[in-house]
């Protein structure tokens, strides 16, 4: 089976949104997204964080749901 898109999102209203993603980062191929730098600056300078703990938790729920969906073959509702 040929996969045309790396990410497919099915919305609650039935819309199907497909995304083509950049190459995955590896230990040998990494780019700076600025997230860690922003976090460190937020702590150092007592500024609001661009990416919050809730953002990280929500992202983790999505990743876990993707893994479970891939293993089960069923789409899991995350939120």
mmCIF file of the N, C-alpha and C atoms, coordinates in Angstrom:
data_MODEL
# 
_entry.id   MODEL 
# 
loop_
_atom_site.group_PDB 
_atom_site.id 
_atom_site.type_symbol 
_atom_site.label_atom_id 
_atom_site.label_alt_id 
_atom_site.label_comp_id 
_atom_site.label_asym_id 
_atom_site.label_entity_id 
_atom_site.label_seq_id 
_atom_site.pdbx_PDB_ins_code 
_atom_site.Cartn_x 
_atom_site.Cartn_y 
_atom_site.Cartn_z 
_atom_site.occupancy 
_atom_site.B_iso_or_equiv 
_atom_site.pdbx_formal_charge 
_atom_site.auth_seq_id 
_atom_site.auth_comp_id 
_atom_site.auth_asym_id 
_atom_site.auth_atom_id 
_atom_site.pdbx_PDB_model_num 
ATOM 1   N N  . UNK A 1 1  ? 0.832   -1.176 0.000  1.00 0.00 ? 1  UNK A N  1 
ATOM 2   C CA . UNK A 1 1  ? 0.000   0.000  0.000  1.00 0.00 ? 1  UNK A CA 1 
ATOM 3   C C  . UNK A 1 1  ? 0.883   1.249  0.000  1.00 0.00 ? 1  UNK A C  1 
ATOM 4   N N  . UNK A 1 2  ? 0.689   2.133  -0.940 1.00 0.00 ? 2  UNK A N  1 
ATOM 5   C CA . UNK A 1 2  ? 1.444   3.373  -1.043 1.00 0.00 ? 2  UNK A CA 1 
ATOM 6   C C  . UNK A 1 2  ? 0.759   4.459  -0.221 1.00 0.00 ? 2  UNK A C  1 
ATOM 7   N N  . UNK A 1 3  ? 1.512   5.087  0.664  1.00 0.00 ? 3  UNK A N  1 
ATOM 8   C CA . UNK A 1 3  ? 0.970   6.153  1.493  1.00 0.00 ? 3  UNK A CA 1 
ATOM 9   C C  . UNK A 1 3  ? 1.243   7.483  0.806  1.00 0.00 ? 3  UNK A C  1 
ATOM 10  N N  . UNK A 1 4  ? 0.178   8.218  0.474  1.00 0.00 ? 4  UNK A N  1 
ATOM 11  C CA . UNK A 1 4  ? 0.331   9.484  -0.239 1.00 0.00 ? 4  UNK A CA 1 
ATOM 12  C C  . UNK A 1 4  ? 0.623   10.629 0.713  1.00 0.00 ? 4  UNK A C  1 
ATOM 13  N N  . UNK A 1 5  ? 0.139   10.529 1.936  1.00 0.00 ? 5  UNK A N  1 
ATOM 14  C CA . UNK A 1 5  ? 0.338   11.591 2.926  1.00 0.00 ? 5  UNK A CA 1 
ATOM 15  C C  . UNK A 1 5  ? 0.772   10.965 4.245  1.00 0.00 ? 5  UNK A C  1 
ATOM 16  N N  . UNK A 1 6  ? 1.688   11.640 4.926  1.00 0.00 ? 6  UNK A N  1 
ATOM 17  C CA . UNK A 1 6  ? 2.191   11.093 6.181  1.00 0.00 ? 6  UNK A CA 1 
ATOM 18  C C  . UNK A 1 6  ? 1.197   11.275 7.326  1.00 0.00 ? 6  UNK A C  1 
ATOM 19  N N  . UNK A 1 7  ? 0.356   12.299 7.243  1.00 0.00 ? 7  UNK A N  1 
ATOM 20  C CA . UNK A 1 7  ? -0.593  12.577 8.308  1.00 0.00 ? 7  UNK A CA 1 
ATOM 21  C C  . UNK A 1 7  ? -1.961  12.871 7.718  1.00 0.00 ? 7  UNK A C  1 
ATOM 22  N N  . UNK A 1 8  ? -2.956  12.186 8.242  1.00 0.00 ? 8  UNK A N  1 
ATOM 23  C CA . UNK A 1 8  ? -4.335  12.412 7.811  1.00 0.00 ? 8  UNK A CA 1 
ATOM 24  C C  . UNK A 1 8  ? -5.176  12.669 9.055  1.00 0.00 ? 8  UNK A C  1 
ATOM 25  N N  . UNK A 1 9  ? -5.882  13.793 9.065  1.00 0.00 ? 9  UNK A N  1 
ATOM 26  C CA . UNK A 1 9  ? -6.711  14.172 10.199 1.00 0.00 ? 9  UNK A CA 1 
ATOM 27  C C  . UNK A 1 9  ? -8.168  14.061 9.787  1.00 0.00 ? 9  UNK A C  1 
ATOM 28  N N  . UNK A 1 10 ? -8.940  13.319 10.597 1.00 0.00 ? 10 UNK A N  1 
ATOM 29  C CA . UNK A 1 10 ? -10.374 13.209 10.385 1.00 0.00 ? 10 UNK A CA 1 
ATOM 30  C C  . UNK A 1 10 ? -11.059 14.054 11.442 1.00 0.00 ? 10 UNK A C  1 
ATOM 31  N N  . UNK A 1 11 ? -11.767 15.098 11.016 1.00 0.00 ? 11 UNK A N  1 
ATOM 32  C CA . UNK A 1 11 ? -12.403 16.000 11.969 1.00 0.00 ? 11 UNK A CA 1 
ATOM 33  C C  . UNK A 1 11 ? -13.738 15.428 12.425 1.00 0.00 ? 11 UNK A C  1 
ATOM 34  N N  . UNK A 1 12 ? -14.284 16.037 13.490 1.00 0.00 ? 12 UNK A N  1 
ATOM 35  C CA . UNK A 1 12 ? -15.567 15.563 14.022 1.00 0.00 ? 12 UNK A CA 1 
ATOM 36  C C  . UNK A 1 12 ? -16.697 15.675 12.998 1.00 0.00 ? 12 UNK A C  1 
ATOM 37  N N  . UNK A 1 13 ? -16.594 16.628 12.077 1.00 0.00 ? 13 UNK A N  1 
ATOM 38  C CA . UNK A 1 13 ? -17.659 16.787 11.075 1.00 0.00 ? 13 UNK A CA 1 
ATOM 39  C C  . UNK A 1 13 ? -17.408 15.954 9.819  1.00 0.00 ? 13 UNK A C  1 
ATOM 40  N N  . UNK A 1 14 ? -16.402 15.068 9.874  1.00 0.00 ? 14 UNK A N  1 
ATOM 41  C CA . UNK A 1 14 ? -16.159 14.144 8.769  1.00 0.00 ? 14 UNK A CA 1 
ATOM 42  C C  . UNK A 1 14 ? -15.180 14.642 7.725  1.00 0.00 ? 14 UNK A C  1 
ATOM 43  N N  . UNK A 1 15 ? -14.666 15.847 7.888  1.00 0.00 ? 15 UNK A N  1 
ATOM 44  C CA . UNK A 1 15 ? -13.695 16.363 6.927  1.00 0.00 ? 15 UNK A CA 1 
ATOM 45  C C  . UNK A 1 15 ? -12.383 15.596 7.068  1.00 0.00 ? 15 UNK A C  1 
ATOM 46  N N  . UNK A 1 16 ? -11.745 15.347 5.945  1.00 0.00 ? 16 UNK A N  1 
ATOM 47  C CA . UNK A 1 16 ? -10.469 14.634 5.908  1.00 0.00 ? 16 UNK A CA 1 
ATOM 48  C C  . UNK A 1 16 ? -9.407  15.627 5.435  1.00 0.00 ? 16 UNK A C  1 
ATOM 49  N N  . UNK A 1 17 ? -8.421  15.920 6.308  1.00 0.00 ? 17 UNK A N  1 
ATOM 50  C CA . UNK A 1 17 ? -7.350  16.859 5.982  1.00 0.00 ? 17 UNK A CA 1 
ATOM 51  C C  . UNK A 1 17 ? -6.048  16.076 5.943  1.00 0.00 ? 17 UNK A C  1 
ATOM 52  N N  . UNK A 1 18 ? -5.327  16.201 4.838  1.00 0.00 ? 18 UNK A N  1 
ATOM 53  C CA . UNK A 1 18 ? -4.089  15.445 4.664  1.00 0.00 ? 18 UNK A CA 1 
ATOM 54  C C  . UNK A 1 18 ? -2.887  16.385 4.643  1.00 0.00 ? 18 UNK A C  1 
ATOM 55  N N  . UNK A 1 19 ? -1.807  15.956 5.282  1.00 0.00 ? 19 UNK A N  1 
ATOM 56  C CA . UNK A 1 19 ? -0.592  16.755 5.364  1.00 0.00 ? 19 UNK A CA 1 
ATOM 57  C C  . UNK A 1 19 ? 0.603   15.951 4.885  1.00 0.00 ? 19 UNK A C  1 
ATOM 58  N N  . UNK A 1 20 ? 1.496   16.608 4.168  1.00 0.00 ? 20 UNK A N  1 
ATOM 59  C CA . UNK A 1 20 ? 2.791   16.026 3.826  1.00 0.00 ? 20 UNK A CA 1 
ATOM 60  C C  . UNK A 1 20 ? 3.802   16.679 4.753  1.00 0.00 ? 20 UNK A C  1 
ATOM 61  N N  . UNK A 1 21 ? 4.561   15.873 5.459  1.00 0.00 ? 21 UNK A N  1 
ATOM 62  C CA . UNK A 1 21 ? 5.472   16.374 6.480  1.00 0.00 ? 21 UNK A CA 1 
ATOM 63  C C  . UNK A 1 21 ? 6.910   16.353 5.998  1.00 0.00 ? 21 UNK A C  1 
ATOM 64  N N  . UNK A 1 22 ? 7.731   17.147 6.685  1.00 0.00 ? 22 UNK A N  1 
ATOM 65  C CA . UNK A 1 22 ? 9.160   17.136 6.396  1.00 0.00 ? 22 UNK A CA 1 
ATOM 66  C C  . UNK A 1 22 ? 9.757   15.821 6.886  1.00 0.00 ? 22 UNK A C  1 
ATOM 67  N N  . UNK A 1 23 ? 10.984  15.570 6.497  1.00 0.00 ? 23 UNK A N  1 
ATOM 68  C CA . UNK A 1 23 ? 11.667  14.355 6.930  1.00 0.00 ? 23 UNK A CA 1 
ATOM 69  C C  . UNK A 1 23 ? 11.783  14.346 8.448  1.00 0.00 ? 23 UNK A C  1 
ATOM 70  N N  . UNK A 1 24 ? 11.705  13.172 9.023  1.00 0.00 ? 24 UNK A N  1 
ATOM 71  C CA . UNK A 1 24 ? 11.799  13.028 10.472 1.00 0.00 ? 24 UNK A CA 1 
ATOM 72  C C  . UNK A 1 24 ? 13.221  13.342 10.934 1.00 0.00 ? 24 UNK A C  1 
ATOM 73  N N  . UNK A 1 25 ? 13.324  13.942 12.112 1.00 0.00 ? 25 UNK A N  1 
ATOM 74  C CA . UNK A 1 25 ? 14.641  14.237 12.663 1.00 0.00 ? 25 UNK A CA 1 
ATOM 75  C C  . UNK A 1 25 ? 15.215  12.978 13.301 1.00 0.00 ? 25 UNK A C  1 
ATOM 76  N N  . UNK A 1 26 ? 16.505  12.830 13.168 1.00 0.00 ? 26 UNK A N  1 
ATOM 77  C CA . UNK A 1 26 ? 17.223  11.709 13.771 1.00 0.00 ? 26 UNK A CA 1 
ATOM 78  C C  . UNK A 1 26 ? 18.404  12.263 14.561 1.00 0.00 ? 26 UNK A C  1 
ATOM 79  N N  . UNK A 1 27 ? 19.137  11.407 15.227 1.00 0.00 ? 27 UNK A N  1 
ATOM 80  C CA . UNK A 1 27 ? 20.329  11.858 15.944 1.00 0.00 ? 27 UNK A CA 1 
ATOM 81  C C  . UNK A 1 27 ? 21.358  12.471 14.991 1.00 0.00 ? 27 UNK A C  1 
ATOM 82  N N  . UNK A 1 28 ? 21.376  12.006 13.757 1.00 0.00 ? 28 UNK A N  1 
ATOM 83  C CA . UNK A 1 28 ? 22.332  12.510 12.772 1.00 0.00 ? 28 UNK A CA 1 
ATOM 84  C C  . UNK A 1 28 ? 21.795  13.696 11.978 1.00 0.00 ? 28 UNK A C  1 
ATOM 85  N N  . UNK A 1 29 ? 20.494  13.936 12.021 1.00 0.00 ? 29 UNK A N  1 
ATOM 86  C CA . UNK A 1 29 ? 19.873  14.992 11.223 1.00 0.00 ? 29 UNK A CA 1 
ATOM 87  C C  . UNK A 1 29 ? 18.880  15.751 12.091 1.00 0.00 ? 29 UNK A C  1 
ATOM 88  N N  . UNK A 1 30 ? 19.330  16.835 12.722 1.00 0.00 ? 30 UNK A N  1 
ATOM 89  C CA . UNK A 1 30 ? 18.449  17.609 13.591 1.00 0.00 ? 30 UNK A CA 1 
ATOM 90  C C  . UNK A 1 30 ? 18.468  19.078 13.186 1.00 0.00 ? 30 UNK A C  1 
ATOM 91  N N  . UNK A 1 31 ? 17.327  19.713 13.347 1.00 0.00 ? 31 UNK A N  1 
ATOM 92  C CA . UNK A 1 31 ? 17.234  21.147 13.123 1.00 0.00 ? 31 UNK A CA 1 
ATOM 93  C C  . UNK A 1 31 ? 16.724  21.793 14.400 1.00 0.00 ? 31 UNK A C  1 
ATOM 94  N N  . UNK A 1 32 ? 17.004  23.057 14.570 1.00 0.00 ? 32 UNK A N  1 
ATOM 95  C CA . UNK A 1 32 ? 16.580  23.788 15.748 1.00 0.00 ? 32 UNK A CA 1 
ATOM 96  C C  . UNK A 1 32 ? 15.191  24.373 15.500 1.00 0.00 ? 32 UNK A C  1 
ATOM 97  N N  . UNK A 1 33 ? 14.210  23.920 16.274 1.00 0.00 ? 33 UNK A N  1 
ATOM 98  C CA . UNK A 1 33 ? 12.848  24.445 16.129 1.00 0.00 ? 33 UNK A CA 1 
ATOM 99  C C  . UNK A 1 33 ? 12.632  25.691 16.975 1.00 0.00 ? 33 UNK A C  1 
ATOM 100 N N  . UNK A 1 34 ? 13.528  25.951 17.911 1.00 0.00 ? 34 UNK A N  1 
ATOM 101 C CA . UNK A 1 34 ? 13.395  27.109 18.784 1.00 0.00 ? 34 UNK A CA 1 
ATOM 102 C C  . UNK A 1 34 ? 12.588  26.860 20.033 1.00 0.00 ? 34 UNK A C  1 
ATOM 103 N N  . UNK A 1 35 ? 11.948  25.703 20.153 1.00 0.00 ? 35 UNK A N  1 
ATOM 104 C CA . UNK A 1 35 ? 11.092  25.421 21.306 1.00 0.00 ? 35 UNK A CA 1 
ATOM 105 C C  . UNK A 1 35 ? 11.914  25.359 22.583 1.00 0.00 ? 35 UNK A C  1 
ATOM 106 N N  . UNK A 1 36 ? 13.022  24.638 22.566 1.00 0.00 ? 36 UNK A N  1 
ATOM 107 C CA . UNK A 1 36 ? 13.844  24.514 23.770 1.00 0.00 ? 36 UNK A CA 1 
ATOM 108 C C  . UNK A 1 36 ? 14.470  25.861 24.122 1.00 0.00 ? 36 UNK A C  1 
ATOM 109 N N  . UNK A 1 37 ? 14.973  26.571 23.118 1.00 0.00 ? 37 UNK A N  1 
ATOM 110 C CA . UNK A 1 37 ? 15.551  27.892 23.366 1.00 0.00 ? 37 UNK A CA 1 
ATOM 111 C C  . UNK A 1 37 ? 14.516  28.835 23.983 1.00 0.00 ? 37 UNK A C  1 
ATOM 112 N N  . UNK A 1 38 ? 13.296  28.794 23.481 1.00 0.00 ? 38 UNK A N  1 
ATOM 113 C CA . UNK A 1 38 ? 12.227  29.635 24.008 1.00 0.00 ? 38 UNK A CA 1 
ATOM 114 C C  . UNK A 1 38 ? 11.899  29.278 25.452 1.00 0.00 ? 38 UNK A C  1 
ATOM 115 N N  . UNK A 1 39 ? 11.882  27.970 25.743 1.00 0.00 ? 39 UNK A N  1 
ATOM 116 C CA . UNK A 1 39 ? 11.613  27.513 27.103 1.00 0.00 ? 39 UNK A CA 1 
ATOM 117 C C  . UNK A 1 39 ? 12.682  28.018 28.070 1.00 0.00 ? 39 UNK A C  1 
ATOM 118 N N  . UNK A 1 40 ? 13.943  27.851 27.684 1.00 0.00 ? 40 UNK A N  1 
ATOM 119 C CA . UNK A 1 40 ? 15.045  28.290 28.541 1.00 0.00 ? 40 UNK A CA 1 
ATOM 120 C C  . UNK A 1 40 ? 14.998  29.801 28.755 1.00 0.00 ? 40 UNK A C  1 
ATOM 121 N N  . UNK A 1 41 ? 14.755  30.555 27.691 1.00 0.00 ? 41 UNK A N  1 
ATOM 122 C CA . UNK A 1 41 ? 14.654  32.014 27.819 1.00 0.00 ? 41 UNK A CA 1 
ATOM 123 C C  . UNK A 1 41 ? 13.485  32.412 28.712 1.00 0.00 ? 41 UNK A C  1 
ATOM 124 N N  . UNK A 1 42 ? 12.364  31.705 28.598 1.00 0.00 ? 42 UNK A N  1 
ATOM 125 C CA . UNK A 1 42 ? 11.208  31.992 29.439 1.00 0.00 ? 42 UNK A CA 1 
ATOM 126 C C  . UNK A 1 42 ? 11.515  31.814 30.909 1.00 0.00 ? 42 UNK A C  1 
ATOM 127 N N  . UNK A 1 43 ? 12.263  30.763 31.233 1.00 0.00 ? 43 UNK A N  1 
ATOM 128 C CA . UNK A 1 43 ? 12.663  30.518 32.619 1.00 0.00 ? 43 UNK A CA 1 
ATOM 129 C C  . UNK A 1 43 ? 13.684  31.575 33.072 1.00 0.00 ? 43 UNK A C  1 
ATOM 130 N N  . UNK A 1 44 ? 14.687  31.811 32.244 1.00 0.00 ? 44 UNK A N  1 
ATOM 131 C CA . UNK A 1 44 ? 15.756  32.759 32.617 1.00 0.00 ? 44 UNK A CA 1 
ATOM 132 C C  . UNK A 1 44 ? 15.234  34.174 32.816 1.00 0.00 ? 44 UNK A C  1 
ATOM 133 N N  . UNK A 1 45 ? 14.352  34.611 31.919 1.00 0.00 ? 45 UNK A N  1 
ATOM 134 C CA . UNK A 1 45 ? 13.910  36.003 31.934 1.00 0.00 ? 45 UNK A CA 1 
ATOM 135 C C  . UNK A 1 45 ? 12.497  36.167 32.499 1.00 0.00 ? 45 UNK A C  1 
ATOM 136 N N  . UNK A 1 46 ? 11.956  35.078 33.082 1.00 0.00 ? 46 UNK A N  1 
ATOM 137 C CA . UNK A 1 46 ? 10.627  35.090 33.694 1.00 0.00 ? 46 UNK A CA 1 
ATOM 138 C C  . UNK A 1 46 ? 9.558   35.618 32.731 1.00 0.00 ? 46 UNK A C  1 
ATOM 139 N N  . UNK A 1 47 ? 9.582   35.089 31.523 1.00 0.00 ? 47 UNK A N  1 
ATOM 140 C CA . UNK A 1 47 ? 8.621   35.455 30.486 1.00 0.00 ? 47 UNK A CA 1 
ATOM 141 C C  . UNK A 1 47 ? 7.608   34.332 30.314 1.00 0.00 ? 47 UNK A C  1 
ATOM 142 N N  . UNK A 1 48 ? 6.473   34.654 29.702 1.00 0.00 ? 48 UNK A N  1 
ATOM 143 C CA . UNK A 1 48 ? 5.486   33.627 29.382 1.00 0.00 ? 48 UNK A CA 1 
ATOM 144 C C  . UNK A 1 48 ? 6.094   32.636 28.395 1.00 0.00 ? 48 UNK A C  1 
ATOM 145 N N  . UNK A 1 49 ? 5.774   31.370 28.589 1.00 0.00 ? 49 UNK A N  1 
ATOM 146 C CA . UNK A 1 49 ? 6.302   30.332 27.713 1.00 0.00 ? 49 UNK A CA 1 
ATOM 147 C C  . UNK A 1 49 ? 5.482   30.257 26.428 1.00 0.00 ? 49 UNK A C  1 
ATOM 148 N N  . UNK A 1 50 ? 6.172   30.104 25.307 1.00 0.00 ? 50 UNK A N  1 
ATOM 149 C CA . UNK A 1 50 ? 5.490   29.967 24.015 1.00 0.00 ? 50 UNK A CA 1 
ATOM 150 C C  . UNK A 1 50 ? 4.774   28.618 23.946 1.00 0.00 ? 50 UNK A C  1 
ATOM 151 N N  . UNK A 1 51 ? 5.428   27.574 24.428 1.00 0.00 ? 51 UNK A N  1 
ATOM 152 C CA . UNK A 1 51 ? 4.854   26.235 24.489 1.00 0.00 ? 51 UNK A CA 1 
ATOM 153 C C  . UNK A 1 51 ? 4.663   25.897 25.964 1.00 0.00 ? 51 UNK A C  1 
ATOM 154 N N  . UNK A 1 52 ? 3.421   25.711 26.356 1.00 0.00 ? 52 UNK A N  1 
ATOM 155 C CA . UNK A 1 52 ? 3.110   25.458 27.765 1.00 0.00 ? 52 UNK A CA 1 
ATOM 156 C C  . UNK A 1 52 ? 3.142   23.965 28.078 1.00 0.00 ? 52 UNK A C  1 
ATOM 157 N N  . UNK A 1 53 ? 3.068   23.659 29.358 1.00 0.00 ? 53 UNK A N  1 
ATOM 158 C CA . UNK A 1 53 ? 2.969   22.263 29.783 1.00 0.00 ? 53 UNK A CA 1 
ATOM 159 C C  . UNK A 1 53 ? 1.715   21.613 29.218 1.00 0.00 ? 53 UNK A C  1 
ATOM 160 N N  . UNK A 1 54 ? 0.623   22.373 29.149 1.00 0.00 ? 54 UNK A N  1 
ATOM 161 C CA . UNK A 1 54 ? -0.621  21.840 28.573 1.00 0.00 ? 54 UNK A CA 1 
ATOM 162 C C  . UNK A 1 54 ? -0.437  21.523 27.095 1.00 0.00 ? 54 UNK A C  1 
ATOM 163 N N  . UNK A 1 55 ? 0.285   22.382 26.370 1.00 0.00 ? 55 UNK A N  1 
ATOM 164 C CA . UNK A 1 55 ? 0.584   22.113 24.959 1.00 0.00 ? 55 UNK A CA 1 
ATOM 165 C C  . UNK A 1 55 ? 1.344   20.791 24.813 1.00 0.00 ? 55 UNK A C  1 
ATOM 166 N N  . UNK A 1 56 ? 2.339   20.602 25.675 1.00 0.00 ? 56 UNK A N  1 
ATOM 167 C CA . UNK A 1 56 ? 3.139   19.377 25.626 1.00 0.00 ? 56 UNK A CA 1 
ATOM 168 C C  . UNK A 1 56 ? 2.274   18.157 25.934 1.00 0.00 ? 56 UNK A C  1 
ATOM 169 N N  . UNK A 1 57 ? 1.408   18.281 26.944 1.00 0.00 ? 57 UNK A N  1 
ATOM 170 C CA . UNK A 1 57 ? 0.534   17.169 27.314 1.00 0.00 ? 57 UNK A CA 1 
ATOM 171 C C  . UNK A 1 57 ? -0.436  16.833 26.185 1.00 0.00 ? 57 UNK A C  1 
ATOM 172 N N  . UNK A 1 58 ? -1.021  17.859 25.560 1.00 0.00 ? 58 UNK A N  1 
ATOM 173 C CA . UNK A 1 58 ? -1.925  17.633 24.431 1.00 0.00 ? 58 UNK A CA 1 
ATOM 174 C C  . UNK A 1 58 ? -1.201  16.953 23.275 1.00 0.00 ? 58 UNK A C  1 
ATOM 175 N N  . UNK A 1 59 ? 0.036   17.364 23.019 1.00 0.00 ? 59 UNK A N  1 
ATOM 176 C CA . UNK A 1 59 ? 0.827   16.737 21.955 1.00 0.00 ? 59 UNK A CA 1 
ATOM 177 C C  . UNK A 1 59 ? 1.103   15.275 22.269 1.00 0.00 ? 59 UNK A C  1 
ATOM 178 N N  . UNK A 1 60 ? 1.418   14.989 23.526 1.00 0.00 ? 60 UNK A N  1 
ATOM 179 C CA . UNK A 1 60 ? 1.664   13.609 23.940 1.00 0.00 ? 60 UNK A CA 1 
ATOM 180 C C  . UNK A 1 60 ? 0.416   12.752 23.745 1.00 0.00 ? 60 UNK A C  1 
ATOM 181 N N  . UNK A 1 61 ? -0.770  13.301 24.068 1.00 0.00 ? 61 UNK A N  1 
ATOM 182 C CA . UNK A 1 61 ? -2.017  12.549 23.859 1.00 0.00 ? 61 UNK A CA 1 
ATOM 183 C C  . UNK A 1 61 ? -2.209  12.220 22.388 1.00 0.00 ? 61 UNK A C  1 
ATOM 184 N N  . UNK A 1 62 ? -1.848  13.140 21.511 1.00 0.00 ? 62 UNK A N  1 
ATOM 185 C CA . UNK A 1 62 ? -1.976  12.892 20.071 1.00 0.00 ? 62 UNK A CA 1 
ATOM 186 C C  . UNK A 1 62 ? -1.025  11.784 19.644 1.00 0.00 ? 62 UNK A C  1 
ATOM 187 N N  . UNK A 1 63 ? 0.213   11.833 20.116 1.00 0.00 ? 63 UNK A N  1 
ATOM 188 C CA . UNK A 1 63 ? 1.195   10.813 19.742 1.00 0.00 ? 63 UNK A CA 1 
ATOM 189 C C  . UNK A 1 63 ? 0.751   9.434  20.228 1.00 0.00 ? 63 UNK A C  1 
ATOM 190 N N  . UNK A 1 64 ? 0.274   9.351  21.467 1.00 0.00 ? 64 UNK A N  1 
ATOM 191 C CA . UNK A 1 64 ? -0.203  8.071  22.003 1.00 0.00 ? 64 UNK A CA 1 
ATOM 192 C C  . UNK A 1 64 ? -1.390  7.562  21.181 1.00 0.00 ? 64 UNK A C  1 
ATOM 193 N N  . UNK A 1 65 ? -2.311  8.454  20.837 1.00 0.00 ? 65 UNK A N  1 
ATOM 194 C CA . UNK A 1 65 ? -3.467  8.051  20.024 1.00 0.00 ? 65 UNK A CA 1 
ATOM 195 C C  . UNK A 1 65 ? -3.037  7.567  18.644 1.00 0.00 ? 65 UNK A C  1 
ATOM 196 N N  . UNK A 1 66 ? -2.027  8.208  18.058 1.00 0.00 ? 66 UNK A N  1 
ATOM 197 C CA . UNK A 1 66 ? -1.524  7.761  16.754 1.00 0.00 ? 66 UNK A CA 1 
ATOM 198 C C  . UNK A 1 66 ? -0.942  6.354  16.844 1.00 0.00 ? 66 UNK A C  1 
ATOM 199 N N  . UNK A 1 67 ? -0.170  6.112  17.886 1.00 0.00 ? 67 UNK A N  1 
ATOM 200 C CA . UNK A 1 67 ? 0.421   4.779  18.075 1.00 0.00 ? 67 UNK A CA 1 
ATOM 201 C C  . UNK A 1 67 ? -0.676  3.738  18.264 1.00 0.00 ? 67 UNK A C  1 
ATOM 202 N N  . UNK A 1 68 ? -1.662  4.044  19.107 1.00 0.00 ? 68 UNK A N  1 
ATOM 203 C CA . UNK A 1 68 ? -2.756  3.092  19.347 1.00 0.00 ? 68 UNK A CA 1 
ATOM 204 C C  . UNK A 1 68 ? -3.570  2.858  18.080 1.00 0.00 ? 68 UNK A C  1 
ATOM 205 N N  . UNK A 1 69 ? -3.804  3.905  17.299 1.00 0.00 ? 69 UNK A N  1 
ATOM 206 C CA . UNK A 1 69 ? -4.552  3.749  16.052 1.00 0.00 ? 69 UNK A CA 1 
ATOM 207 C C  . UNK A 1 69 ? -3.785  2.890  15.057 1.00 0.00 ? 69 UNK A C  1 
ATOM 208 N N  . UNK A 1 70 ? -2.470  3.110  14.985 1.00 0.00 ? 70 UNK A N  1 
ATOM 209 C CA . UNK A 1 70 ? -1.646  2.317  14.063 1.00 0.00 ? 70 UNK A CA 1 
ATOM 210 C C  . UNK A 1 70 ? -1.639  0.851  14.454 1.00 0.00 ? 70 UNK A C  1 
ATOM 211 N N  . UNK A 1 71 ? -1.616  0.585  15.771 1.00 0.00 ? 71 UNK A N  1 
ATOM 212 C CA . UNK A 1 71 ? -1.584  -0.795 16.235 1.00 0.00 ? 71 UNK A CA 1 
ATOM 213 C C  . UNK A 1 71 ? -2.929  -1.488 16.084 1.00 0.00 ? 71 UNK A C  1 
ATOM 214 N N  . UNK A 1 72 ? -4.016  -0.745 16.315 1.00 0.00 ? 72 UNK A N  1 
ATOM 215 C CA . UNK A 1 72 ? -5.345  -1.363 16.294 1.00 0.00 ? 72 UNK A CA 1 
ATOM 216 C C  . UNK A 1 72 ? -6.022  -1.294 14.938 1.00 0.00 ? 72 UNK A C  1 
ATOM 217 N N  . UNK A 1 73 ? -5.603  -0.332 14.102 1.00 0.00 ? 73 UNK A N  1 
ATOM 218 C CA . UNK A 1 73 ? -6.258  -0.146 12.818 1.00 0.00 ? 73 UNK A CA 1 
ATOM 219 C C  . UNK A 1 73 ? -7.510  0.702  12.914 1.00 0.00 ? 73 UNK A C  1 
ATOM 220 N N  . UNK A 1 74 ? -7.793  1.240  14.081 1.00 0.00 ? 74 UNK A N  1 
ATOM 221 C CA . UNK A 1 74 ? -8.971  2.070  14.289 1.00 0.00 ? 74 UNK A CA 1 
ATOM 222 C C  . UNK A 1 74 ? -8.560  3.489  14.657 1.00 0.00 ? 74 UNK A C  1 
ATOM 223 N N  . UNK A 1 75 ? -9.377  4.464  14.247 1.00 0.00 ? 75 UNK A N  1 
ATOM 224 C CA . UNK A 1 75 ? -9.123  5.860  14.576 1.00 0.00 ? 75 UNK A CA 1 
ATOM 225 C C  . UNK A 1 75 ? -9.556  6.105  16.008 1.00 0.00 ? 75 UNK A C  1 
ATOM 226 N N  . UNK A 1 76 ? -8.689  6.708  16.791 1.00 0.00 ? 76 UNK A N  1 
ATOM 227 C CA . UNK A 1 76 ? -8.980  7.011  18.182 1.00 0.00 ? 76 UNK A CA 1 
ATOM 228 C C  . UNK A 1 76 ? -9.275  8.496  18.315 1.00 0.00 ? 76 UNK A C  1 
ATOM 229 N N  . UNK A 1 77 ? -10.337 8.822  19.056 1.00 0.00 ? 77 UNK A N  1 
ATOM 230 C CA . UNK A 1 77 ? -10.680 10.212 19.331 1.00 0.00 ? 77 UNK A CA 1 
ATOM 231 C C  . UNK A 1 77 ? -9.798  10.697 20.473 1.00 0.00 ? 77 UNK A C  1 
ATOM 232 N N  . UNK A 1 78 ? -9.064  11.778 20.270 1.00 0.00 ? 78 UNK A N  1 
ATOM 233 C CA . UNK A 1 78 ? -8.098  12.257 21.247 1.00 0.00 ? 78 UNK A CA 1 
ATOM 234 C C  . UNK A 1 78 ? -8.747  13.192 22.254 1.00 0.00 ? 78 UNK A C  1 
ATOM 235 N N  . UNK A 1 79 ? -9.605  14.081 21.798 1.00 0.00 ? 79 UNK A N  1 
ATOM 236 C CA . UNK A 1 79 ? -10.146 15.103 22.702 1.00 0.00 ? 79 UNK A CA 1 
ATOM 237 C C  . UNK A 1 79 ? -11.607 14.916 22.952 1.00 0.00 ? 79 UNK A C  1 
# 
